[in-house]
PDB file of C-alpha atoms in Angstrom:
ATOM      1  CA  MET A   1      -9.790-107.770 -26.774  1.00 51.00           C
ATOM      2  CA  SER A   2     -12.083-106.648 -29.576  1.00 56.00           C
ATOM      3  CA  GLU A   3     -12.529-102.987 -30.467  1.00 60.00           C
ATOM      4  CA  PHE A   4     -16.272-103.295 -29.680  1.00 56.00           C
ATOM      5  CA  ARG A   5     -15.599-104.578 -26.147  1.00 53.00           C
ATOM      6  CA  LEU A   6     -13.005-101.878 -25.521  1.00 49.00           C
ATOM      7  CA  GLN A   7     -15.533 -99.238 -26.577  1.00 56.00           C
ATOM      8  CA  GLN A   8     -18.110-100.728 -24.184  1.00 52.00           C
ATOM      9  CA  LEU A   9     -15.647-100.619 -21.303  1.00 48.00           C
ATOM     10  CA  LYS A  10     -14.700 -97.034 -22.133  1.00 50.00           C
ATOM     11  CA  SER A  11     -18.352 -95.954 -22.104  1.00 53.00           C
ATOM     12  CA  HIS A  12     -18.716 -97.278 -18.554  1.00 48.00           C
ATOM     13  CA  ILE A  13     -15.829 -95.142 -17.350  1.00 44.00           C
ATOM     14  CA  VAL A  14     -17.094 -91.871 -18.871  1.00 46.00           C
ATOM     15  CA  SER A  15     -18.943 -89.634 -16.414  1.00 41.00           C
ATOM     16  CA  GLU A  16     -22.715 -89.896 -16.055  1.00 40.00           C
ATOM     17  CA  ARG A  17     -22.948 -86.110 -16.315  1.00 39.00           C
ATOM     18  CA  ARG A  18     -22.969 -86.423 -20.108  1.00 40.00           C
ATOM     19  CA  ILE A  19     -26.448 -87.996 -20.031  1.00 37.00           C
ATOM     20  CA  THR A  20     -29.135 -85.375 -20.521  1.00 37.00           C
ATOM     21  CA  THR A  21     -32.872 -85.160 -20.907  1.00 39.00           C
ATOM     22  CA  MET A  22     -34.553 -84.255 -24.171  1.00 41.00           C
ATOM     23  CA  SER A  23     -34.435 -80.603 -23.154  1.00 44.00           C
ATOM     24  CA  GLY A  24     -30.668 -80.787 -22.943  1.00 53.00           C
ATOM     25  CA  SER A  25     -30.288 -80.320 -19.194  1.00 65.00           C
ATOM     26  CA  PRO A  26     -28.778 -83.131 -17.121  1.00 80.00           C
ATOM     27  CA  SER A  27     -31.179 -85.545 -15.457  1.00 91.00           C
ATOM     28  CA  PRO A  28     -30.674 -85.514 -11.674  1.00 96.00           C
ATOM     29  CA  LEU A  29     -31.413 -89.262 -11.586  1.00 96.00           C
ATOM     30  CA  THR A  30     -29.649 -91.810 -13.775  1.00 96.00           C
ATOM     31  CA  THR A  31     -29.614 -95.584 -13.899  1.00 97.00           C
ATOM     32  CA  HIS A  32     -27.458 -98.246 -15.458  1.00 96.00           C
ATOM     33  CA  VAL A  33     -28.251-101.943 -15.920  1.00 98.00           C
ATOM     34  CA  LEU A  34     -25.412-104.431 -16.213  1.00 98.00           C
ATOM     35  CA  ASN A  35     -25.963-108.063 -17.159  1.00 98.00           C
ATOM     36  CA  THR A  36     -23.418-109.727 -14.892  1.00 97.00           C
ATOM     37  CA  ALA A  37     -24.068-113.194 -16.342  1.00 95.00           C
ATOM     38  CA  LEU A  38     -22.793-112.164 -19.770  1.00 95.00           C
ATOM     39  CA  GLY A  39     -20.637-109.189 -18.761  1.00 96.00           C
ATOM     40  CA  VAL A  40     -22.522-106.762 -21.006  1.00 97.00           C
ATOM     41  CA  PRO A  41     -24.883-103.805 -20.582  1.00 98.00           C
ATOM     42  CA  GLY A  42     -28.525-104.703 -19.975  1.00 98.00           C
ATOM     43  CA  SER A  43     -29.937-103.201 -23.155  1.00 97.00           C
ATOM     44  CA  ASN A  44     -33.612-103.087 -24.146  1.00 97.00           C
ATOM     45  CA  MET A  45     -34.934-103.464 -20.597  1.00 98.00           C
ATOM     46  CA  THR A  46     -38.166-101.664 -19.779  1.00 98.00           C
ATOM     47  CA  ILE A  47     -37.915 -99.326 -16.788  1.00 98.00           C
ATOM     48  CA  ARG A  48     -40.607 -97.341 -14.991  1.00 98.00           C
ATOM     49  CA  LEU A  49     -40.032 -94.558 -12.459  1.00 98.00           C
ATOM     50  CA  TYR A  50     -42.658 -93.923  -9.775  1.00 98.00           C
ATOM     51  CA  GLN A  51     -43.056 -91.372  -6.988  1.00 97.00           C
ATOM     52  CA  GLN A  52     -44.872 -92.298  -3.792  1.00 97.00           C
ATOM     53  CA  ASP A  53     -47.801 -90.260  -2.539  1.00 94.00           C
ATOM     54  CA  PRO A  54     -47.420 -90.691   1.234  1.00 86.00           C
ATOM     55  CA  SER A  55     -50.893 -89.353   2.044  1.00 90.00           C
ATOM     56  CA  ALA A  56     -52.613 -92.092   0.023  1.00 86.00           C
ATOM     57  CA  ASP A  57     -49.828 -94.711   0.080  1.00 85.00           C
ATOM     58  CA  VAL A  58     -49.970 -95.055  -3.715  1.00 95.00           C
ATOM     59  CA  TRP A  59     -47.351 -94.841  -6.452  1.00 97.00           C
ATOM     60  CA  HIS A  60     -47.666 -92.366  -9.323  1.00 96.00           C
ATOM     61  CA  LEU A  61     -45.959 -93.209 -12.611  1.00 97.00           C
ATOM     62  CA  ILE A  62     -43.576 -90.421 -13.622  1.00 96.00           C
ATOM     63  CA  THR A  63     -42.054 -91.932 -16.750  1.00 95.00           C
ATOM     64  CA  SER A  64     -41.147 -95.151 -18.486  1.00 96.00           C
ATOM     65  CA  GLY A  65     -38.453 -96.027 -20.952  1.00 95.00           C
ATOM     66  CA  THR A  66     -36.138 -98.676 -22.297  1.00 96.00           C
ATOM     67  CA  THR A  67     -32.423 -98.986 -21.675  1.00 97.00           C
ATOM     68  CA  ASN A  68     -30.201 -98.147 -24.606  1.00 97.00           C
ATOM     69  CA  SER A  69     -27.343-100.246 -25.998  1.00 96.00           C
ATOM     70  CA  ASP A  70     -25.179 -99.119 -23.069  1.00 97.00           C
ATOM     71  CA  GLY A  71     -27.759-100.226 -20.472  1.00 97.00           C
ATOM     72  CA  ARG A  72     -28.722 -96.654 -19.599  1.00 96.00           C
ATOM     73  CA  CYS A  73     -32.053 -94.840 -19.724  1.00 95.00           C
ATOM     74  CA  PRO A  74     -31.319 -91.141 -20.126  1.00 90.00           C
ATOM     75  CA  GLY A  75     -33.810 -88.418 -19.297  1.00 91.00           C
ATOM     76  CA  LEU A  76     -35.679 -90.203 -16.513  1.00 93.00           C
ATOM     77  CA  ILE A  77     -36.794 -87.025 -14.767  1.00 95.00           C
ATOM     78  CA  THR A  78     -36.283 -83.287 -15.064  1.00 94.00           C
ATOM     79  CA  GLN A  79     -34.859 -81.141 -12.291  1.00 94.00           C
ATOM     80  CA  GLN A  80     -38.269 -79.430 -11.967  1.00 93.00           C
ATOM     81  CA  GLN A  81     -40.032 -82.789 -11.376  1.00 94.00           C
ATOM     82  CA  PHE A  82     -37.382 -84.050  -8.958  1.00 95.00           C
ATOM     83  CA  LEU A  83     -38.684 -83.297  -5.472  1.00 96.00           C
ATOM     84  CA  PRO A  84     -37.917 -84.663  -2.006  1.00 97.00           C
ATOM     85  CA  ALA A  85     -39.889 -87.915  -1.955  1.00 96.00           C
ATOM     86  CA  VAL A  86     -39.751 -91.684  -2.035  1.00 97.00           C
ATOM     87  CA  TYR A  87     -39.176 -93.072  -5.532  1.00 97.00           C
ATOM     88  CA  LYS A  88     -39.274 -96.511  -7.078  1.00 98.00           C
ATOM     89  CA  LEU A  89     -37.451 -97.807 -10.153  1.00 98.00           C
ATOM     90  CA  HIS A  90     -39.204-100.857 -11.616  1.00 98.00           C
ATOM     91  CA  PHE A  91     -37.132-103.042 -13.979  1.00 98.00           C
ATOM     92  CA  GLU A  92     -38.882-105.643 -16.195  1.00 98.00           C
ATOM     93  CA  THR A  93     -36.289-108.397 -15.806  1.00 98.00           C
ATOM     94  CA  ASP A  94     -38.509-111.316 -16.884  1.00 97.00           C
ATOM     95  CA  GLN A  95     -39.263-109.642 -20.196  1.00 97.00           C
ATOM     96  CA  TYR A  96     -35.556-108.856 -20.646  1.00 98.00           C
ATOM     97  CA  TRP A  97     -34.413-112.471 -20.148  1.00 98.00           C
ATOM     98  CA  ALA A  98     -37.319-113.853 -22.214  1.00 97.00           C
ATOM     99  CA  SER A  99     -36.159-111.703 -25.146  1.00 96.00           C
ATOM    100  CA  MET A 100     -32.933-113.747 -25.063  1.00 96.00           C
ATOM    101  CA  GLY A 101     -34.773-117.077 -24.829  1.00 97.00           C
ATOM    102  CA  GLN A 102     -34.034-117.508 -21.128  1.00 97.00           C
ATOM    103  CA  THR A 103     -36.081-117.659 -17.948  1.00 96.00           C
ATOM    104  CA  SER A 104     -35.550-115.603 -14.820  1.00 95.00           C
ATOM    105  CA  PHE A 105     -36.216-116.327 -11.172  1.00 97.00           C
ATOM    106  CA  TYR A 106     -37.218-112.671 -10.678  1.00 97.00           C
ATOM    107  CA  PRO A 107     -40.098-111.415 -12.846  1.00 97.00           C
ATOM    108  CA  TYR A 108     -39.125-107.840 -12.009  1.00 98.00           C
ATOM    109  CA  VAL A 109     -36.829-105.880  -9.711  1.00 98.00           C
ATOM    110  CA  GLU A 110     -37.977-102.843  -7.771  1.00 98.00           C
ATOM    111  CA  ILE A 111     -35.578-100.458  -6.083  1.00 98.00           C
ATOM    112  CA  VAL A 112     -37.165 -98.044  -3.621  1.00 97.00           C
ATOM    113  CA  PHE A 113     -35.141 -95.064  -2.403  1.00 97.00           C
ATOM    114  CA  THR A 114     -35.592 -91.751  -0.621  1.00 97.00           C
ATOM    115  CA  ILE A 115     -34.499 -88.397  -2.008  1.00 97.00           C
ATOM    116  CA  THR A 116     -33.991 -85.727   0.645  1.00 96.00           C
ATOM    117  CA  ASP A 117     -31.809 -83.333  -1.355  1.00 96.00           C
ATOM    118  CA  PRO A 118     -33.014 -82.994  -4.966  1.00 94.00           C
ATOM    119  CA  GLY A 119     -30.101 -80.654  -5.679  1.00 93.00           C
ATOM    120  CA  GLN A 120     -27.721 -83.619  -5.735  1.00 94.00           C
ATOM    121  CA  ARG A 121     -27.181 -86.059  -8.589  1.00 94.00           C
ATOM    122  CA  TYR A 122     -28.228 -89.667  -7.974  1.00 96.00           C
ATOM    123  CA  HIS A 123     -27.161 -92.772  -9.874  1.00 96.00           C
ATOM    124  CA  VAL A 124     -28.912 -96.078  -9.143  1.00 97.00           C
ATOM    125  CA  ALA A 125     -27.191 -99.065 -10.728  1.00 97.00           C
ATOM    126  CA  LEU A 126     -28.671-102.549 -11.167  1.00 98.00           C
ATOM    127  CA  LEU A 127     -26.398-105.559 -11.599  1.00 98.00           C
ATOM    128  CA  VAL A 128     -28.506-108.490 -12.695  1.00 98.00           C
ATOM    129  CA  SER A 129     -28.318-112.140 -13.687  1.00 97.00           C
ATOM    130  CA  ARG A 130     -31.125-114.676 -14.107  1.00 97.00           C
ATOM    131  CA  PHE A 131     -30.875-115.729 -10.447  1.00 97.00           C
ATOM    132  CA  SER A 132     -29.532-112.696  -8.589  1.00 97.00           C
ATOM    133  CA  PHE A 133     -29.385-108.930  -8.515  1.00 98.00           C
ATOM    134  CA  SER A 134     -27.719-106.191  -6.531  1.00 98.00           C
ATOM    135  CA  THR A 135     -27.850-102.446  -6.543  1.00 98.00           C
ATOM    136  CA  TYR A 136     -25.905 -99.485  -5.287  1.00 97.00           C
ATOM    137  CA  ARG A 137     -25.991 -95.708  -5.345  1.00 96.00           C
ATOM    138  CA  GLY A 138     -23.209 -94.556  -7.584  1.00 90.00           C
ATOM    139  CA  SER A 139     -21.985 -91.075  -8.303  1.00 78.00           C
TER     140      SER A 139
END
């Protein structure tokens, strides 16, 4: 196994708590995209985080970013912004696959979830291929 691949595997085992926002404090919400078709991190994927306004049934954009070489997007939200609410992570999967010269059945993936205790840490992972995806709440 190559040294590069071993380093990638090691980075997936290391705790999420090392990921911090620009201010240096840990983000209470993290995400990780894994390309299951190729067995590599989903790097350079555009992600947007929204919070739902239940009174108007609309979504407010909180932040957007791009996954790094490890498939992560650190600093999604600060602890001060992280309130009990319904959130949505929007992943631009069509754009991601097109950048590799491939097509995708899913133009985007949206994961909607409810936060009741903003004092906890939440990790939302996306495992994706051109024709399937799955998600789970990690730790």
